[in-house]
Structures are given as structure tokens and as C-alpha cells.
């Protein structure tokens, strides 16, 4: 029997060391969780609280009376319908305008390409409210204040960067070898785009579209400054309830309702990130 060298055995056997917990990271995560979760929890409790008197930490009575009262208000349904119509319209227009532009930025070389590409950051390089006030002055002369299309245009500006930069990353990371193989097989440019390029970039593009929809649904400053008083979206209506000191539960119920699009977007985005296609679109 061959003798086993103890030094060789010790070198081959992996040594499992106990990893010390990162107390600083845990403390920061806990602090962040408290800052984020506690306000959301308080709002959720208010939405179902019928009687909550100081100094009690929890409501004395729970129920759905304020849900029924809130959902029975015509202005709530009008605001919900308007928010959905605005979000769908802005997202579709943004995709129609930005996706061809993103493909051009990713695949073509033309004069002023880099300057134009960086110009889409301009709307985020300055204080947003000051920019909105300047645009409101232009819209006032054009008769777009307190109109549906005025709000569409102002919210469209907010989606340009996201709908340009994210799809550009997706188109830049499409496998060129697959495209060349399709061309060698006799496929034309349009067939290559629809059958090879777009399916690879689609998960990342869908994530950009989803984020644009949710961002538009929650957009408040532009909708308030350009749309008031005729155009009242869900966030604007919620702020109106709070500022006018209407029953606090009305605002809490609307806030919980506004969580629904975020929750749905989170579920879809989680599936995209988990599939690895989203990361591939950024070249990760």
C-alpha cells in the first residue's frame, strides 16, 4: 500500500474558514430598511384604519370603509383612467421615437453622433423644476397648458434618456456573428433585424419600456405644472387630498393603489434580470 504524504493531503483538502459577518453592511441595510419600510408600513396601516387616536401605536378599529368611500368617488376613477391613458400614450410615443434613434446611435456613425447622444442627458443635468417652468412658458404661448397633449409632451421629455440609453446598450451588445451568419444564409437586413437582432435586445428594451411606463404613471411635477387645474392624475389627486387636509385615509388608499404598478413592474423586471438577458443587454 502506498503511503500518503500528510503534507500533500493537507494541501489538497480545502480549508473552510468561517466568514465574519459584515456588521457595518448589516447596520446600513437595517437603517435603510427602517427608513424605507416604516413609512410604507404606516401608510398601509392608515389605509385600513377606521379609528386611530393618539397616543395608541395601532389603530383601534380596522376596516374597508375608507376603501369603499375612496373608490366611490368619481374623481378617483377619472384620475386613474387619465393616468393609464397618459402612461400608455407617452410610452408608445417614446418607443416609436426613441427605439429607431437608439438603433441609429448603436449601429451607425454620423456627424455629431456623440454630441446628440449626450444631449439626451441635458434634461437631467439641470434642476428639473426650473426646466419645467421654462417649458411651461413656451406651452402657455402654444395653448398647451391644462391639456392632455401638453402633459404628454412634458412627460415624453422625461422618458427620452431612459428610452435612448438603455436600448442603445442592448443593440450594441447583440451578437454580430449571428447577424453575419443570417446574412450569409441569404436573409435581408429587415429579416436579420426581426429574427436575430431584436430577439436578443428585446428583454432589455422591454425593461426600458416598463420603467418608462411606471415612471410616467408616477410623474407628478410636470403633470401638476402643465396640467393643472384640468388634468389631475393619480399622484396629483393624492397630493390634492393631502394638501387640502381631506380625510387622511383617502390619500393612504390612493397611495396603496399607486403601489400596484410598481409591484407588477418589479415582478417582470425580476424575471428579466433572473433570465440573464437583461444583463447581456448591458454587456455584463
PDB file of C-alpha atoms in Angstrom:
ATOM      1  CA  UNK A   1       0.000   0.000   0.000  1.00  0.00           C
ATOM      2  CA  UNK A   2       1.361   3.412  -0.969  1.00  0.00           C
ATOM      3  CA  UNK A   3       1.908   5.753   1.940  1.00  0.00           C
ATOM      4  CA  UNK A   4       0.070   9.078   1.841  1.00  0.00           C
ATOM      5  CA  UNK A   5       2.109  12.146   2.383  1.00  0.00           C
ATOM      6  CA  UNK A   6       0.393  14.188   5.114  1.00  0.00           C
ATOM      7  CA  UNK A   7       1.650  17.478   3.618  1.00  0.00           C
ATOM      8  CA  UNK A   8       0.119  16.582   0.229  1.00  0.00           C
ATOM      9  CA  UNK A   9      -3.177  15.660   1.887  1.00  0.00           C
ATOM     10  CA  UNK A  10      -3.324  18.929   3.761  1.00  0.00           C
ATOM     11  CA  UNK A  11      -2.602  20.832   0.582  1.00  0.00           C
ATOM     12  CA  UNK A  12      -5.376  19.079  -1.356  1.00  0.00           C
ATOM     13  CA  UNK A  13      -8.088  19.284   1.305  1.00  0.00           C
ATOM     14  CA  UNK A  14      -9.801  22.698   1.132  1.00  0.00           C
ATOM     15  CA  UNK A  15      -9.903  24.626   4.360  1.00  0.00           C
ATOM     16  CA  UNK A  16     -13.310  26.145   5.090  1.00  0.00           C
ATOM     17  CA  UNK A  17     -12.937  29.323   7.030  1.00  0.00           C
ATOM     18  CA  UNK A  18     -15.814  30.931   8.855  1.00  0.00           C
ATOM     19  CA  UNK A  19     -16.664  34.203   7.214  1.00  0.00           C
ATOM     20  CA  UNK A  20     -17.088  37.015   9.675  1.00  0.00           C
ATOM     21  CA  UNK A  21     -20.303  38.964   9.269  1.00  0.00           C
ATOM     22  CA  UNK A  22     -20.069  42.442   7.848  1.00  0.00           C
ATOM     23  CA  UNK A  23     -21.562  44.333  10.750  1.00  0.00           C
ATOM     24  CA  UNK A  24     -21.276  47.707   9.047  1.00  0.00           C
ATOM     25  CA  UNK A  25     -23.094  46.426   5.972  1.00  0.00           C
ATOM     26  CA  UNK A  26     -25.792  44.838   8.122  1.00  0.00           C
ATOM     27  CA  UNK A  27     -26.222  48.057  10.083  1.00  0.00           C
ATOM     28  CA  UNK A  28     -26.542  50.132   6.889  1.00  0.00           C
ATOM     29  CA  UNK A  29     -29.018  47.632   5.401  1.00  0.00           C
ATOM     30  CA  UNK A  30     -31.059  47.707   8.610  1.00  0.00           C
ATOM     31  CA  UNK A  31     -31.063  51.513   8.691  1.00  0.00           C
ATOM     32  CA  UNK A  32     -32.103  51.679   5.043  1.00  0.00           C
ATOM     33  CA  UNK A  33     -34.839  49.122   5.669  1.00  0.00           C
ATOM     34  CA  UNK A  34     -36.168  51.149   8.587  1.00  0.00           C
ATOM     35  CA  UNK A  35     -36.149  54.391   6.586  1.00  0.00           C
ATOM     36  CA  UNK A  36     -37.932  52.803   3.614  1.00  0.00           C
ATOM     37  CA  UNK A  37     -40.218  50.215   5.212  1.00  0.00           C
ATOM     38  CA  UNK A  38     -41.596  52.106   8.224  1.00  0.00           C
ATOM     39  CA  UNK A  39     -43.192  54.981   6.210  1.00  0.00           C
ATOM     40  CA  UNK A  40     -44.698  52.451   3.788  1.00  0.00           C
ATOM     41  CA  UNK A  41     -45.999  50.414   6.706  1.00  0.00           C
ATOM     42  CA  UNK A  42     -47.570  53.472   8.332  1.00  0.00           C
ATOM     43  CA  UNK A  43     -49.295  54.423   5.055  1.00  0.00           C
ATOM     44  CA  UNK A  44     -50.579  50.859   4.635  1.00  0.00           C
ATOM     45  CA  UNK A  45     -51.962  50.866   8.188  1.00  0.00           C
ATOM     46  CA  UNK A  46     -53.680  54.217   7.610  1.00  0.00           C
ATOM     47  CA  UNK A  47     -55.366  52.786   4.516  1.00  0.00           C
ATOM     48  CA  UNK A  48     -57.125  50.157   6.625  1.00  0.00           C
ATOM     49  CA  UNK A  49     -57.551  52.183   9.824  1.00  0.00           C
ATOM     50  CA  UNK A  50     -61.034  53.409  10.671  1.00  0.00           C
ATOM     51  CA  UNK A  51     -60.208  54.761  14.126  1.00  0.00           C
ATOM     52  CA  UNK A  52     -56.632  55.656  15.133  1.00  0.00           C
ATOM     53  CA  UNK A  53     -56.314  58.047  18.049  1.00  0.00           C
ATOM     54  CA  UNK A  54     -53.183  59.368  19.681  1.00  0.00           C
ATOM     55  CA  UNK A  55     -51.225  58.043  21.606  1.00  0.00           C
ATOM     56  CA  UNK A  56     -52.094  54.491  20.533  1.00  0.00           C
ATOM     57  CA  UNK A  57     -49.426  52.794  18.407  1.00  0.00           C
ATOM     58  CA  UNK A  58     -52.015  50.799  16.460  1.00  0.00           C
ATOM     59  CA  UNK A  59     -55.496  51.711  15.225  1.00  0.00           C
ATOM     60  CA  UNK A  60     -58.424  50.946  17.485  1.00  0.00           C
ATOM     61  CA  UNK A  61     -60.536  49.787  14.524  1.00  0.00           C
ATOM     62  CA  UNK A  62     -59.638  48.292  11.146  1.00  0.00           C
ATOM     63  CA  UNK A  63     -61.923  48.023   8.142  1.00  0.00           C
ATOM     64  CA  UNK A  64     -62.552  48.768   4.479  1.00  0.00           C
ATOM     65  CA  UNK A  65     -64.934  51.681   4.955  1.00  0.00           C
ATOM     66  CA  UNK A  66     -62.500  54.234   3.532  1.00  0.00           C
ATOM     67  CA  UNK A  67     -61.634  51.953   0.617  1.00  0.00           C
ATOM     68  CA  UNK A  68     -65.304  51.900  -0.314  1.00  0.00           C
ATOM     69  CA  UNK A  69     -65.591  55.670   0.166  1.00  0.00           C
ATOM     70  CA  UNK A  70     -62.444  56.377  -1.883  1.00  0.00           C
ATOM     71  CA  UNK A  71     -63.341  54.049  -4.736  1.00  0.00           C
ATOM     72  CA  UNK A  72     -66.861  55.506  -4.823  1.00  0.00           C
ATOM     73  CA  UNK A  73     -65.506  58.957  -5.701  1.00  0.00           C
ATOM     74  CA  UNK A  74     -65.801  59.797  -9.420  1.00  0.00           C
ATOM     75  CA  UNK A  75     -62.611  61.895  -9.350  1.00  0.00           C
ATOM     76  CA  UNK A  76     -60.586  58.832  -8.303  1.00  0.00           C
ATOM     77  CA  UNK A  77     -61.744  56.793 -11.295  1.00  0.00           C
ATOM     78  CA  UNK A  78     -61.258  59.761 -13.610  1.00  0.00           C
ATOM     79  CA  UNK A  79     -57.720  60.236 -12.327  1.00  0.00           C
ATOM     80  CA  UNK A  80     -56.955  56.517 -12.629  1.00  0.00           C
ATOM     81  CA  UNK A  81     -58.251  56.383 -16.205  1.00  0.00           C
ATOM     82  CA  UNK A  82     -56.349  59.539 -17.105  1.00  0.00           C
ATOM     83  CA  UNK A  83     -53.095  58.233 -15.591  1.00  0.00           C
ATOM     84  CA  UNK A  84     -53.351  54.991 -17.548  1.00  0.00           C
ATOM     85  CA  UNK A  85     -54.136  56.803 -20.809  1.00  0.00           C
ATOM     86  CA  UNK A  86     -51.253  59.203 -20.282  1.00  0.00           C
ATOM     87  CA  UNK A  87     -48.787  56.443 -19.400  1.00  0.00           C
ATOM     88  CA  UNK A  88     -49.764  54.279 -22.378  1.00  0.00           C
ATOM     89  CA  UNK A  89     -49.682  57.226 -24.807  1.00  0.00           C
ATOM     90  CA  UNK A  90     -46.327  58.540 -23.579  1.00  0.00           C
ATOM     91  CA  UNK A  91     -44.757  55.070 -23.549  1.00  0.00           C
ATOM     92  CA  UNK A  92     -45.923  54.247 -27.078  1.00  0.00           C
ATOM     93  CA  UNK A  93     -44.757  57.601 -28.463  1.00  0.00           C
ATOM     94  CA  UNK A  94     -41.450  57.286 -26.638  1.00  0.00           C
ATOM     95  CA  UNK A  95     -40.886  53.801 -28.080  1.00  0.00           C
ATOM     96  CA  UNK A  96     -41.866  54.977 -31.578  1.00  0.00           C
ATOM     97  CA  UNK A  97     -39.433  57.908 -31.430  1.00  0.00           C
ATOM     98  CA  UNK A  98     -36.578  56.558 -29.316  1.00  0.00           C
ATOM     99  CA  UNK A  99     -36.091  52.961 -30.450  1.00  0.00           C
ATOM    100  CA  UNK A 100     -35.157  53.829 -34.072  1.00  0.00           C
ATOM    101  CA  UNK A 101     -32.923  56.576 -32.690  1.00  0.00           C
ATOM    102  CA  UNK A 102     -31.311  54.125 -30.255  1.00  0.00           C
ATOM    103  CA  UNK A 103     -30.605  51.682 -33.086  1.00  0.00           C
ATOM    104  CA  UNK A 104     -29.023  54.503 -35.114  1.00  0.00           C
ATOM    105  CA  UNK A 105     -26.835  55.576 -32.183  1.00  0.00           C
ATOM    106  CA  UNK A 106     -25.758  51.973 -31.566  1.00  0.00           C
ATOM    107  CA  UNK A 107     -25.027  50.895 -35.159  1.00  0.00           C
ATOM    108  CA  UNK A 108     -24.374  53.986 -37.296  1.00  0.00           C
ATOM    109  CA  UNK A 109     -21.653  56.595 -37.438  1.00  0.00           C
ATOM    110  CA  UNK A 110     -22.754  60.079 -38.446  1.00  0.00           C
ATOM    111  CA  UNK A 111     -21.597  63.656 -37.796  1.00  0.00           C
ATOM    112  CA  UNK A 112     -22.461  64.925 -34.330  1.00  0.00           C
ATOM    113  CA  UNK A 113     -23.371  61.454 -33.078  1.00  0.00           C
ATOM    114  CA  UNK A 114     -21.666  61.777 -29.675  1.00  0.00           C
ATOM    115  CA  UNK A 115     -22.940  65.307 -29.091  1.00  0.00           C
ATOM    116  CA  UNK A 116     -26.520  64.287 -29.874  1.00  0.00           C
ATOM    117  CA  UNK A 117     -26.217  61.184 -27.741  1.00  0.00           C
ATOM    118  CA  UNK A 118     -25.011  63.162 -24.731  1.00  0.00           C
ATOM    119  CA  UNK A 119     -27.647  65.832 -25.314  1.00  0.00           C
ATOM    120  CA  UNK A 120     -30.310  63.463 -24.001  1.00  0.00           C
ATOM    121  CA  UNK A 121     -28.745  63.938 -20.569  1.00  0.00           C
ATOM    122  CA  UNK A 122     -29.492  67.667 -20.758  1.00  0.00           C
ATOM    123  CA  UNK A 123     -32.947  67.304 -19.214  1.00  0.00           C
ATOM    124  CA  UNK A 124     -31.353  65.643 -16.168  1.00  0.00           C
ATOM    125  CA  UNK A 125     -28.320  67.927 -15.915  1.00  0.00           C
ATOM    126  CA  UNK A 126     -30.285  70.913 -14.570  1.00  0.00           C
ATOM    127  CA  UNK A 127     -32.821  71.351 -11.762  1.00  0.00           C
ATOM    128  CA  UNK A 128     -35.954  69.709 -13.091  1.00  0.00           C
ATOM    129  CA  UNK A 129     -38.470  72.203 -11.766  1.00  0.00           C
ATOM    130  CA  UNK A 130     -36.633  75.161 -13.288  1.00  0.00           C
ATOM    131  CA  UNK A 131     -36.627  73.394 -16.651  1.00  0.00           C
ATOM    132  CA  UNK A 132     -40.360  72.682 -16.317  1.00  0.00           C
ATOM    133  CA  UNK A 133     -41.089  76.340 -15.574  1.00  0.00           C
ATOM    134  CA  UNK A 134     -39.219  77.381 -18.722  1.00  0.00           C
ATOM    135  CA  UNK A 135     -41.120  74.819 -20.795  1.00  0.00           C
ATOM    136  CA  UNK A 136     -44.397  75.933 -19.197  1.00  0.00           C
ATOM    137  CA  UNK A 137     -43.774  79.442 -20.508  1.00  0.00           C
ATOM    138  CA  UNK A 138     -43.436  78.065 -24.037  1.00  0.00           C
ATOM    139  CA  UNK A 139     -46.504  75.833 -23.625  1.00  0.00           C
ATOM    140  CA  UNK A 140     -48.535  78.803 -22.401  1.00  0.00           C
ATOM    141  CA  UNK A 141     -47.921  80.624 -25.685  1.00  0.00           C
ATOM    142  CA  UNK A 142     -48.804  77.471 -27.625  1.00  0.00           C
ATOM    143  CA  UNK A 143     -52.059  76.906 -25.734  1.00  0.00           C
ATOM    144  CA  UNK A 144     -50.915  73.577 -24.277  1.00  0.00           C
ATOM    145  CA  UNK A 145     -51.397  74.403 -20.590  1.00  0.00           C
ATOM    146  CA  UNK A 146     -54.137  72.322 -18.896  1.00  0.00           C
ATOM    147  CA  UNK A 147     -54.366  69.986 -21.900  1.00  0.00           C
ATOM    148  CA  UNK A 148     -53.866  66.258 -22.290  1.00  0.00           C
ATOM    149  CA  UNK A 149     -51.270  66.646 -25.060  1.00  0.00           C
ATOM    150  CA  UNK A 150     -49.394  69.285 -23.107  1.00  0.00           C
ATOM    151  CA  UNK A 151     -48.881  66.788 -20.281  1.00  0.00           C
ATOM    152  CA  UNK A 152     -47.981  64.078 -22.821  1.00  0.00           C
ATOM    153  CA  UNK A 153     -45.227  66.262 -24.280  1.00  0.00           C
ATOM    154  CA  UNK A 154     -43.776  67.246 -20.898  1.00  0.00           C
ATOM    155  CA  UNK A 155     -43.758  63.644 -19.707  1.00  0.00           C
ATOM    156  CA  UNK A 156     -42.275  62.493 -23.012  1.00  0.00           C
ATOM    157  CA  UNK A 157     -39.223  64.649 -22.290  1.00  0.00           C
ATOM    158  CA  UNK A 158     -38.644  62.705 -19.071  1.00  0.00           C
ATOM    159  CA  UNK A 159     -38.561  59.351 -20.880  1.00  0.00           C
ATOM    160  CA  UNK A 160     -36.034  60.284 -23.584  1.00  0.00           C
ATOM    161  CA  UNK A 161     -32.867  59.456 -21.654  1.00  0.00           C
ATOM    162  CA  UNK A 162     -34.075  56.083 -20.410  1.00  0.00           C
ATOM    163  CA  UNK A 163     -35.576  55.049 -23.737  1.00  0.00           C
ATOM    164  CA  UNK A 164     -32.396  56.036 -25.594  1.00  0.00           C
ATOM    165  CA  UNK A 165     -29.566  54.935 -23.322  1.00  0.00           C
ATOM    166  CA  UNK A 166     -30.869  51.517 -22.281  1.00  0.00           C
ATOM    167  CA  UNK A 167     -31.841  50.301 -25.800  1.00  0.00           C
ATOM    168  CA  UNK A 168     -28.508  51.608 -27.162  1.00  0.00           C
ATOM    169  CA  UNK A 169     -26.729  49.308 -24.722  1.00  0.00           C
ATOM    170  CA  UNK A 170     -28.967  46.446 -25.854  1.00  0.00           C
ATOM    171  CA  UNK A 171     -28.333  46.980 -29.580  1.00  0.00           C
ATOM    172  CA  UNK A 172     -24.588  47.404 -29.058  1.00  0.00           C
ATOM    173  CA  UNK A 173     -24.329  44.006 -27.387  1.00  0.00           C
ATOM    174  CA  UNK A 174     -26.222  41.973 -29.978  1.00  0.00           C
ATOM    175  CA  UNK A 175     -24.110  39.061 -31.217  1.00  0.00           C
ATOM    176  CA  UNK A 176     -22.732  40.264 -34.553  1.00  0.00           C
ATOM    177  CA  UNK A 177     -21.616  36.759 -35.522  1.00  0.00           C
ATOM    178  CA  UNK A 178     -25.239  35.586 -35.526  1.00  0.00           C
ATOM    179  CA  UNK A 179     -26.227  38.519 -37.710  1.00  0.00           C
ATOM    180  CA  UNK A 180     -23.425  37.740 -40.200  1.00  0.00           C
ATOM    181  CA  UNK A 181     -24.436  34.091 -40.258  1.00  0.00           C
ATOM    182  CA  UNK A 182     -28.019  35.076 -41.088  1.00  0.00           C
ATOM    183  CA  UNK A 183     -26.804  37.320 -43.920  1.00  0.00           C
ATOM    184  CA  UNK A 184     -24.626  34.520 -45.266  1.00  0.00           C
ATOM    185  CA  UNK A 185     -27.724  32.305 -45.284  1.00  0.00           C
ATOM    186  CA  UNK A 186     -29.454  34.823 -47.566  1.00  0.00           C
ATOM    187  CA  UNK A 187     -31.525  36.845 -45.064  1.00  0.00           C
ATOM    188  CA  UNK A 188     -32.083  40.503 -45.889  1.00  0.00           C
ATOM    189  CA  UNK A 189     -31.437  43.399 -43.460  1.00  0.00           C
ATOM    190  CA  UNK A 190     -35.051  43.559 -42.264  1.00  0.00           C
ATOM    191  CA  UNK A 191     -35.231  39.785 -41.734  1.00  0.00           C
ATOM    192  CA  UNK A 192     -31.934  39.862 -39.816  1.00  0.00           C
ATOM    193  CA  UNK A 193     -33.232  42.642 -37.584  1.00  0.00           C
ATOM    194  CA  UNK A 194     -36.583  40.980 -36.776  1.00  0.00           C
ATOM    195  CA  UNK A 195     -35.275  37.423 -36.449  1.00  0.00           C
ATOM    196  CA  UNK A 196     -31.810  37.910 -34.928  1.00  0.00           C
ATOM    197  CA  UNK A 197     -31.116  41.398 -33.558  1.00  0.00           C
ATOM    198  CA  UNK A 198     -34.466  42.271 -31.997  1.00  0.00           C
ATOM    199  CA  UNK A 199     -34.995  38.980 -30.087  1.00  0.00           C
ATOM    200  CA  UNK A 200     -31.606  39.431 -28.393  1.00  0.00           C
ATOM    201  CA  UNK A 201     -32.247  43.051 -27.462  1.00  0.00           C
ATOM    202  CA  UNK A 202     -35.957  42.587 -26.638  1.00  0.00           C
ATOM    203  CA  UNK A 203     -35.663  41.791 -22.879  1.00  0.00           C
ATOM    204  CA  UNK A 204     -33.609  44.926 -22.224  1.00  0.00           C
ATOM    205  CA  UNK A 205     -35.871  47.041 -24.429  1.00  0.00           C
ATOM    206  CA  UNK A 206     -38.936  45.668 -22.653  1.00  0.00           C
ATOM    207  CA  UNK A 207     -37.391  46.629 -19.316  1.00  0.00           C
ATOM    208  CA  UNK A 208     -36.815  50.176 -20.594  1.00  0.00           C
ATOM    209  CA  UNK A 209     -40.422  50.371 -21.816  1.00  0.00           C
ATOM    210  CA  UNK A 210     -41.689  49.076 -18.475  1.00  0.00           C
ATOM    211  CA  UNK A 211     -39.597  51.556 -16.499  1.00  0.00           C
ATOM    212  CA  UNK A 212     -40.811  54.381 -18.758  1.00  0.00           C
ATOM    213  CA  UNK A 213     -44.434  53.373 -18.194  1.00  0.00           C
ATOM    214  CA  UNK A 214     -44.046  53.252 -14.413  1.00  0.00           C
ATOM    215  CA  UNK A 215     -42.031  56.498 -14.344  1.00  0.00           C
ATOM    216  CA  UNK A 216     -44.725  58.249 -16.375  1.00  0.00           C
ATOM    217  CA  UNK A 217     -47.501  56.858 -14.174  1.00  0.00           C
ATOM    218  CA  UNK A 218     -45.817  58.339 -11.078  1.00  0.00           C
ATOM    219  CA  UNK A 219     -44.638  61.601 -12.681  1.00  0.00           C
ATOM    220  CA  UNK A 220     -46.033  64.486 -10.658  1.00  0.00           C
ATOM    221  CA  UNK A 221     -44.229  67.786 -11.217  1.00  0.00           C
ATOM    222  CA  UNK A 222     -44.858  68.062 -14.968  1.00  0.00           C
ATOM    223  CA  UNK A 223     -48.436  66.799 -14.675  1.00  0.00           C
ATOM    224  CA  UNK A 224     -49.152  69.345 -11.945  1.00  0.00           C
ATOM    225  CA  UNK A 225     -47.383  72.346 -13.515  1.00  0.00           C
ATOM    226  CA  UNK A 226     -48.588  71.816 -17.097  1.00  0.00           C
ATOM    227  CA  UNK A 227     -51.899  70.033 -16.462  1.00  0.00           C
ATOM    228  CA  UNK A 228     -53.416  71.922 -13.535  1.00  0.00           C
ATOM    229  CA  UNK A 229     -56.239  72.505 -12.946  1.00  0.00           C
ATOM    230  CA  UNK A 230     -57.960  70.458 -15.664  1.00  0.00           C
ATOM    231  CA  UNK A 231     -55.610  67.436 -15.779  1.00  0.00           C
ATOM    232  CA  UNK A 232     -55.380  65.568 -12.490  1.00  0.00           C
ATOM    233  CA  UNK A 233     -53.513  62.276 -12.465  1.00  0.00           C
ATOM    234  CA  UNK A 234     -53.494  59.824  -9.570  1.00  0.00           C
ATOM    235  CA  UNK A 235     -50.359  61.286  -7.901  1.00  0.00           C
ATOM    236  CA  UNK A 236     -51.673  64.840  -8.341  1.00  0.00           C
ATOM    237  CA  UNK A 237     -55.040  63.847  -6.865  1.00  0.00           C
ATOM    238  CA  UNK A 238     -53.331  62.197  -3.902  1.00  0.00           C
ATOM    239  CA  UNK A 239     -51.307  65.351  -3.220  1.00  0.00           C
ATOM    240  CA  UNK A 240     -54.503  67.398  -3.508  1.00  0.00           C
ATOM    241  CA  UNK A 241     -56.152  65.239  -0.831  1.00  0.00           C
ATOM    242  CA  UNK A 242     -53.165  65.654   1.476  1.00  0.00           C
ATOM    243  CA  UNK A 243     -52.710  69.414   0.955  1.00  0.00           C
ATOM    244  CA  UNK A 244     -56.422  70.154   1.389  1.00  0.00           C
ATOM    245  CA  UNK A 245     -56.478  68.074   4.580  1.00  0.00           C
ATOM    246  CA  UNK A 246     -59.210  65.804   3.286  1.00  0.00           C
ATOM    247  CA  UNK A 247     -59.621  62.564   5.251  1.00  0.00           C
ATOM    248  CA  UNK A 248     -56.110  61.117   5.582  1.00  0.00           C
ATOM    249  CA  UNK A 249     -57.347  57.639   4.720  1.00  0.00           C
ATOM    250  CA  UNK A 250     -58.277  58.807   1.198  1.00  0.00           C
ATOM    251  CA  UNK A 251     -54.675  59.726   0.487  1.00  0.00           C
ATOM    252  CA  UNK A 252     -53.439  56.492   2.078  1.00  0.00           C
ATOM    253  CA  UNK A 253     -55.770  54.365  -0.048  1.00  0.00           C
ATOM    254  CA  UNK A 254     -54.621  56.143  -3.219  1.00  0.00           C
ATOM    255  CA  UNK A 255     -51.017  55.629  -2.170  1.00  0.00           C
ATOM    256  CA  UNK A 256     -51.557  51.883  -1.764  1.00  0.00           C
ATOM    257  CA  UNK A 257     -53.279  51.784  -5.158  1.00  0.00           C
ATOM    258  CA  UNK A 258     -50.246  53.515  -6.654  1.00  0.00           C
ATOM    259  CA  UNK A 259     -48.042  50.696  -5.400  1.00  0.00           C
ATOM    260  CA  UNK A 260     -49.715  48.244  -7.776  1.00  0.00           C
ATOM    261  CA  UNK A 261     -47.847  49.326 -10.962  1.00  0.00           C
ATOM    262  CA  UNK A 262     -44.532  49.250  -9.076  1.00  0.00           C
ATOM    263  CA  UNK A 263     -45.248  45.757  -7.794  1.00  0.00           C
ATOM    264  CA  UNK A 264     -46.128  44.455 -11.249  1.00  0.00           C
ATOM    265  CA  UNK A 265     -43.048  46.118 -12.767  1.00  0.00           C
ATOM    266  CA  UNK A 266     -40.873  44.626 -10.034  1.00  0.00           C
ATOM    267  CA  UNK A 267     -42.139  41.139 -10.789  1.00  0.00           C
ATOM    268  CA  UNK A 268     -41.499  41.475 -14.528  1.00  0.00           C
ATOM    269  CA  UNK A 269     -38.088  43.074 -14.001  1.00  0.00           C
ATOM    270  CA  UNK A 270     -37.092  40.329 -11.571  1.00  0.00           C
ATOM    271  CA  UNK A 271     -37.843  37.698 -14.217  1.00  0.00           C
ATOM    272  CA  UNK A 272     -35.833  39.629 -16.811  1.00  0.00           C
ATOM    273  CA  UNK A 273     -32.838  40.066 -14.524  1.00  0.00           C
ATOM    274  CA  UNK A 274     -33.031  36.436 -13.430  1.00  0.00           C
ATOM    275  CA  UNK A 275     -33.005  35.213 -17.037  1.00  0.00           C
ATOM    276  CA  UNK A 276     -29.635  36.855 -17.718  1.00  0.00           C
ATOM    277  CA  UNK A 277     -30.887  38.514 -20.902  1.00  0.00           C
ATOM    278  CA  UNK A 278     -31.153  41.883 -19.231  1.00  0.00           C
ATOM    279  CA  UNK A 279     -27.534  41.762 -18.051  1.00  0.00           C
ATOM    280  CA  UNK A 280     -26.443  40.628 -21.522  1.00  0.00           C
ATOM    281  CA  UNK A 281     -28.068  43.720 -22.991  1.00  0.00           C
ATOM    282  CA  UNK A 282     -25.648  45.838 -20.947  1.00  0.00           C
ATOM    283  CA  UNK A 283     -22.694  43.644 -21.782  1.00  0.00           C
ATOM    284  CA  UNK A 284     -22.329  42.409 -18.184  1.00  0.00           C
TER     285      UNK A 284
END
